[in-house]
mmCIF file of C-alpha atoms in Angstrom:
data_model
loop_
_atom_site.group_PDB
_atom_site.id
_atom_site.type_symbol
_atom_site.label_atom_id
_atom_site.label_comp_id
_atom_site.label_asym_id
_atom_site.label_seq_id
_atom_site.Cartn_x
_atom_site.Cartn_y
_atom_site.Cartn_z
ATOM 1 C CA ILE A 1 -12.222 -31.692 24.291
ATOM 2 C CA LYS A 2 -11.744 -33.604 27.557
ATOM 3 C CA ARG A 3 -8.001 -33.906 26.986
ATOM 4 C CA PHE A 4 -7.482 -30.278 25.950
ATOM 5 C CA PRO A 5 -10.285 -28.239 27.540
ATOM 6 C CA GLU A 6 -8.638 -24.875 26.754
ATOM 7 C CA ALA A 7 -7.800 -25.707 23.135
ATOM 8 C CA GLU A 8 -9.475 -24.196 20.104
ATOM 9 C CA ILE A 9 -10.341 -27.183 17.935
ATOM 10 C CA LEU A 10 -10.895 -27.234 14.175
ATOM 11 C CA VAL A 11 -12.135 -30.361 12.453
ATOM 12 C CA ILE A 12 -11.361 -30.532 8.747
ATOM 13 C CA GLU A 13 -13.806 -32.775 6.894
ATOM 14 C CA ALA A 14 -13.401 -33.281 3.154
ATOM 15 C CA MET A 15 -16.865 -34.715 2.519
ATOM 16 C CA PRO A 16 -20.023 -32.820 3.462
ATOM 17 C CA GLU A 17 -21.902 -36.136 3.318
ATOM 18 C CA ILE A 18 -19.790 -37.563 6.149
ATOM 19 C CA TYR A 19 -20.413 -34.473 8.262
ATOM 20 C CA GLU A 20 -24.173 -34.675 7.558
ATOM 21 C CA MET A 21 -24.239 -38.335 8.612
ATOM 22 C CA ALA A 22 -22.441 -37.428 11.857
ATOM 23 C CA VAL A 23 -25.065 -34.733 12.493
ATOM 24 C CA GLN A 24 -27.962 -37.100 11.715
ATOM 25 C CA HIS A 25 -26.628 -39.746 14.098
ATOM 26 C CA GLY A 26 -26.048 -37.253 16.901
ATOM 27 C CA MET A 27 -22.288 -37.779 16.882
ATOM 28 C CA ILE A 28 -21.505 -34.061 17.113
ATOM 29 C CA SER A 29 -24.458 -33.012 19.205
ATOM 30 C CA GLY A 30 -23.363 -30.425 21.747
ATOM 31 C CA LEU A 31 -19.940 -29.949 20.150
ATOM 32 C CA GLU A 32 -20.840 -27.131 17.759
ATOM 33 C CA GLY A 33 -19.936 -24.405 20.251
ATOM 34 C CA ARG A 34 -16.658 -26.054 21.249
ATOM 35 C CA ILE A 35 -15.408 -27.146 17.836
ATOM 36 C CA LYS A 36 -15.268 -25.284 14.544
ATOM 37 C CA PHE A 37 -16.066 -27.559 11.633
ATOM 38 C CA VAL A 38 -14.483 -26.826 8.248
ATOM 39 C CA VAL A 39 -16.528 -28.948 5.863
ATOM 40 C CA GLY A 40 -16.250 -29.393 2.107
ATOM 41 C CA PHE A 41 -13.651 -26.666 1.576
ATOM 42 C CA SER A 42 -11.063 -27.050 -1.172
ATOM 43 C CA VAL A 43 -7.526 -27.827 0.028
ATOM 44 C CA GLU A 44 -6.482 -24.196 -0.454
ATOM 45 C CA GLU A 45 -9.588 -22.867 1.321
ATOM 46 C CA ALA A 46 -9.071 -25.270 4.245
ATOM 47 C CA ILE A 47 -5.445 -24.178 4.648
ATOM 48 C CA ARG A 48 -6.523 -20.518 4.475
ATOM 49 C CA GLU A 49 -9.194 -21.114 7.116
ATOM 50 C CA ILE A 50 -6.746 -22.850 9.454
ATOM 51 C CA THR A 51 -4.229 -20.008 8.992
ATOM 52 C CA SER A 52 -6.921 -17.402 9.525
ATOM 53 C CA GLN A 53 -8.117 -19.033 12.746
ATOM 54 C CA GLN A 54 -4.549 -19.383 14.012
ATOM 55 C CA MET A 55 -3.855 -15.708 13.365
ATOM 56 C CA LYS A 56 -7.087 -14.601 15.003
ATOM 57 C CA LEU A 57 -5.989 -16.530 18.094
ATOM 58 C CA GLY A 58 -2.639 -14.753 18.260
ATOM 59 C CA MET A 59 -0.520 -17.212 16.262
ATOM 60 C CA VAL A 60 -0.962 -19.947 18.836
ATOM 61 C CA SER A 61 1.024 -23.121 18.206
ATOM 62 C CA LEU A 62 -0.668 -25.941 16.348
ATOM 63 C CA SER A 63 -1.079 -29.575 17.242
ATOM 64 C CA VAL A 64 -2.371 -31.861 14.521
ATOM 65 C CA PHE A 65 -4.321 -35.022 15.183
ATOM 66 C CA SER A 66 -5.102 -36.942 12.016
ATOM 67 C CA LEU A 67 -7.500 -39.820 11.565
ATOM 68 C CA SER A 68 -5.375 -42.271 9.594
ATOM 69 C CA SER A 69 -8.361 -43.952 7.943
ATOM 70 C CA ALA A 70 -9.600 -40.593 6.615
ATOM 71 C CA VAL A 71 -6.114 -39.629 5.422
ATOM 72 C CA SER A 72 -5.777 -43.007 3.655
ATOM 73 C CA ALA A 73 -9.207 -42.706 2.043
ATOM 74 C CA PHE A 74 -8.729 -39.090 0.894
ATOM 75 C CA GLN A 75 -4.975 -38.794 0.372
ATOM 76 C CA ASP A 76 -5.203 -36.163 -2.359
ATOM 77 C CA TYR A 77 -7.174 -33.965 0.024
ATOM 78 C CA TYR A 78 -5.512 -34.433 3.406
ATOM 79 C CA ASN A 79 -1.846 -34.933 2.483
ATOM 80 C CA PRO A 80 -1.357 -31.389 1.089
ATOM 81 C CA ILE A 81 -3.072 -29.961 4.186
ATOM 82 C CA LEU A 82 -0.887 -32.034 6.516
ATOM 83 C CA THR A 83 2.247 -31.030 4.577
ATOM 84 C CA SER A 84 1.309 -27.368 4.854
ATOM 85 C CA LEU A 85 0.590 -27.674 8.577
ATOM 86 C CA ARG A 86 3.918 -29.437 9.199
ATOM 87 C CA LYS A 87 5.724 -26.551 7.473
ATOM 88 C CA THR A 88 3.809 -24.072 9.628
ATOM 89 C CA MET A 89 4.709 -25.946 12.792
ATOM 90 C CA ASN A 90 8.378 -26.110 11.785
ATOM 91 C CA VAL A 91 8.605 -22.350 11.229
ATOM 92 C CA LYS A 92 8.729 -20.789 14.666
ATOM 93 C CA LEU A 93 7.417 -17.412 13.563
ATOM 94 C CA TRP A 94 7.797 -15.752 16.933
ATOM 95 C CA ASP A 95 11.504 -16.673 17.031
ATOM 96 C CA ARG A 96 11.930 -15.175 13.554
ATOM 97 C CA VAL A 97 10.345 -11.809 14.409
ATOM 98 C CA ARG A 98 12.026 -11.489 17.803
ATOM 99 C CA TYR A 99 15.219 -9.625 16.979
ATOM 100 C CA PRO A 100 16.730 -6.352 18.284
ATOM 101 C CA LYS A 101 15.011 -3.248 16.925
ATOM 102 C CA PHE A 102 15.791 0.496 16.984
ATOM 103 C CA ARG A 103 19.503 -0.120 17.530
ATOM 104 C CA GLU A 104 20.616 2.463 14.967
ATOM 105 C CA ASP A 105 19.740 6.080 14.245
ATOM 106 C CA VAL A 106 18.516 4.995 10.822
ATOM 107 C CA CYS A 107 15.333 2.935 11.001
ATOM 108 C CA SER A 108 14.226 0.171 8.681
ATOM 109 C CA VAL A 109 10.533 0.505 7.918
ATOM 110 C CA VAL A 110 8.096 -1.813 6.163
ATOM 111 C CA LEU A 111 5.372 0.386 4.702
ATOM 112 C CA ILE A 112 2.140 -1.346 3.748
ATOM 113 C CA ASP A 113 1.116 0.258 0.454
ATOM 114 C CA PHE A 114 -2.593 0.392 -0.324
ATOM 115 C CA GLY A 115 -1.910 2.726 -3.235
ATOM 116 C CA TYR A 116 -2.842 5.921 -1.434
ATOM 117 C CA PHE A 117 -1.133 9.195 -2.335
ATOM 118 C CA LEU A 118 -0.274 9.600 1.337
ATOM 119 C CA THR A 119 1.786 6.390 1.220
ATOM 120 C CA ARG A 120 4.108 7.906 -1.397
ATOM 121 C CA GLU A 121 4.428 11.052 0.723
ATOM 122 C CA ILE A 122 5.292 9.028 3.819
ATOM 123 C CA GLU A 123 7.859 7.016 1.884
ATOM 124 C CA SER A 124 9.409 10.223 0.576
ATOM 125 C CA ALA A 125 9.456 11.844 4.046
ATOM 126 C CA LEU A 126 11.049 8.787 5.666
ATOM 127 C CA GLY A 127 13.619 8.590 2.862
ATOM 128 C CA SER A 128 14.497 12.287 3.227
ATOM 129 C CA LEU A 129 15.170 11.623 6.929
ATOM 130 C CA GLY A 130 17.599 8.878 5.928
ATOM 131 C CA HIS A 131 15.478 5.876 6.892
ATOM 132 C CA ARG A 132 15.295 2.692 4.817
ATOM 133 C CA VAL A 133 11.827 1.962 3.478
ATOM 134 C CA ILE A 134 10.485 -1.108 1.748
ATOM 135 C CA LYS A 135 6.900 -1.083 0.516
ATOM 136 C CA VAL A 136 4.609 -4.074 0.598
ATOM 137 C CA PRO A 137 1.932 -3.515 -2.057
ATOM 138 C CA VAL A 138 -1.549 -4.817 -1.299
ATOM 139 C CA SER A 139 -4.930 -4.504 -2.968
ATOM 140 C CA LYS A 140 -8.554 -4.682 -1.915
ATOM 141 C CA GLU A 141 -9.005 -7.953 -3.778
ATOM 142 C CA GLU A 142 -6.414 -9.797 -1.686
ATOM 143 C CA GLY A 143 -7.300 -11.639 1.491
ATOM 144 C CA GLY A 144 -5.554 -11.059 4.795
ATOM 145 C CA GLU A 145 -3.656 -14.346 4.475
ATOM 146 C CA VAL A 146 -2.015 -13.197 1.217
ATOM 147 C CA ILE A 147 -0.996 -9.890 2.767
ATOM 148 C CA VAL A 148 0.366 -11.579 5.887
ATOM 149 C CA SER A 149 2.360 -14.062 3.784
ATOM 150 C CA ARG A 150 3.935 -11.167 1.897
ATOM 151 C CA LEU A 151 4.638 -9.320 5.155
ATOM 152 C CA ILE A 152 6.309 -12.359 6.717
ATOM 153 C CA LYS A 153 8.595 -12.643 3.695
ATOM 154 C CA LYS A 154 9.604 -8.965 3.986
ATOM 155 C CA ILE A 155 10.147 -9.247 7.744
ATOM 156 C CA TYR A 156 12.474 -12.232 7.207
ATOM 157 C CA GLU A 157 14.403 -10.444 4.445
ATOM 158 C CA PHE A 158 14.400 -6.877 5.754
ATOM 159 C CA LYS A 159 14.189 -7.189 9.569
ATOM 160 C CA PRO A 160 12.373 -3.870 9.992
ATOM 161 C CA ASP A 161 12.329 -1.801 13.158
ATOM 162 C CA PHE A 162 8.623 -1.261 12.633
ATOM 163 C CA ILE A 163 5.710 -1.782 10.247
ATOM 164 C CA LEU A 164 3.662 1.225 9.198
ATOM 165 C CA THR A 165 0.161 0.997 7.807
ATOM 166 C CA ILE A 166 -2.461 3.677 7.266
ATOM 167 C CA ASN A 167 -6.173 3.545 6.654
ATOM 168 C CA HIS A 168 -6.674 -0.142 5.915
ATOM 169 C CA LEU A 169 -10.281 0.083 7.058
ATOM 170 C CA GLY A 170 -12.417 -2.333 5.058
ATOM 171 C CA LEU A 171 -9.416 -4.236 3.700
ATOM 172 C CA ASP A 172 -9.083 -6.529 6.714
ATOM 173 C CA GLU A 173 -12.660 -7.478 7.492
ATOM 174 C CA ASP A 174 -11.711 -10.947 8.718
ATOM 175 C CA GLY A 175 -9.116 -9.460 11.098
ATOM 176 C CA VAL A 176 -6.200 -11.576 9.862
ATOM 177 C CA LEU A 177 -3.841 -8.636 9.237
ATOM 178 C CA THR A 178 -4.757 -7.002 12.543
ATOM 179 C CA SER A 179 -4.170 -10.268 14.415
ATOM 180 C CA PHE A 180 -0.808 -10.707 12.744
ATOM 181 C CA LEU A 181 0.313 -7.159 13.565
ATOM 182 C CA GLU A 182 -0.825 -7.691 17.156
ATOM 183 C CA PHE A 183 1.254 -10.864 17.287
ATOM 184 C CA VAL A 184 4.349 -9.104 15.882
ATOM 185 C CA VAL A 185 4.035 -6.258 18.402
ATOM 186 C CA CYS A 186 3.113 -8.319 21.461
ATOM 187 C CA GLY A 187 4.357 -11.795 20.751
ATOM 188 C CA GLN A 188 1.116 -13.218 22.088
ATOM 189 C CA SER A 189 -2.409 -11.896 22.537
ATOM 190 C CA GLN A 190 -1.812 -9.788 25.635
ATOM 191 C CA PRO A 191 -4.630 -7.783 27.247
ATOM 192 C CA TYR A 192 -2.823 -4.490 26.672
ATOM 193 C CA CYS A 193 -2.570 -5.259 22.970
ATOM 194 C CA GLN A 194 -6.257 -5.859 22.383
ATOM 195 C CA GLY A 195 -6.916 -2.280 21.261
ATOM 196 C CA LEU A 196 -4.241 -2.269 18.569
#
């Protein structure tokens, strides 16, 4: 916290017992408001939580500080998380979504498909105007991270001019999809993008 006073810090702790001992001995007293603790999550849940927090913060870059003794003691837990985070850090997402758009009369559109009748009508209308449309199907059961992962794949493959979504109220309660779309539009969390 002293070294990086502006940083958002997540501590990933495999064992709830270790976290409880730290609490009992006053080792984290006063840090609760400055640090988010992710305790006792499965590997997949921990990775999802890290991704979710990163997206909520506008896809800020990650720095990873690992405690080698913890990684050695719990290799099956921490190594997959570290591998996933290294992949995330190596993929410069902003560089991949920053490409020229609206350079042709025909647009490429990624249409997020929640299964509404209106989605089919929009796809048909865009197609009749000569635009290229690719749908990204999503369902209420899927979390924002799953949807964003699918969107990223389509953006890499399709390089759309824009992403169109309608009425996803209630399907993005954790704000992951909204944060991602804000990032794609603005590049960073800019004040003028906060209402998107």
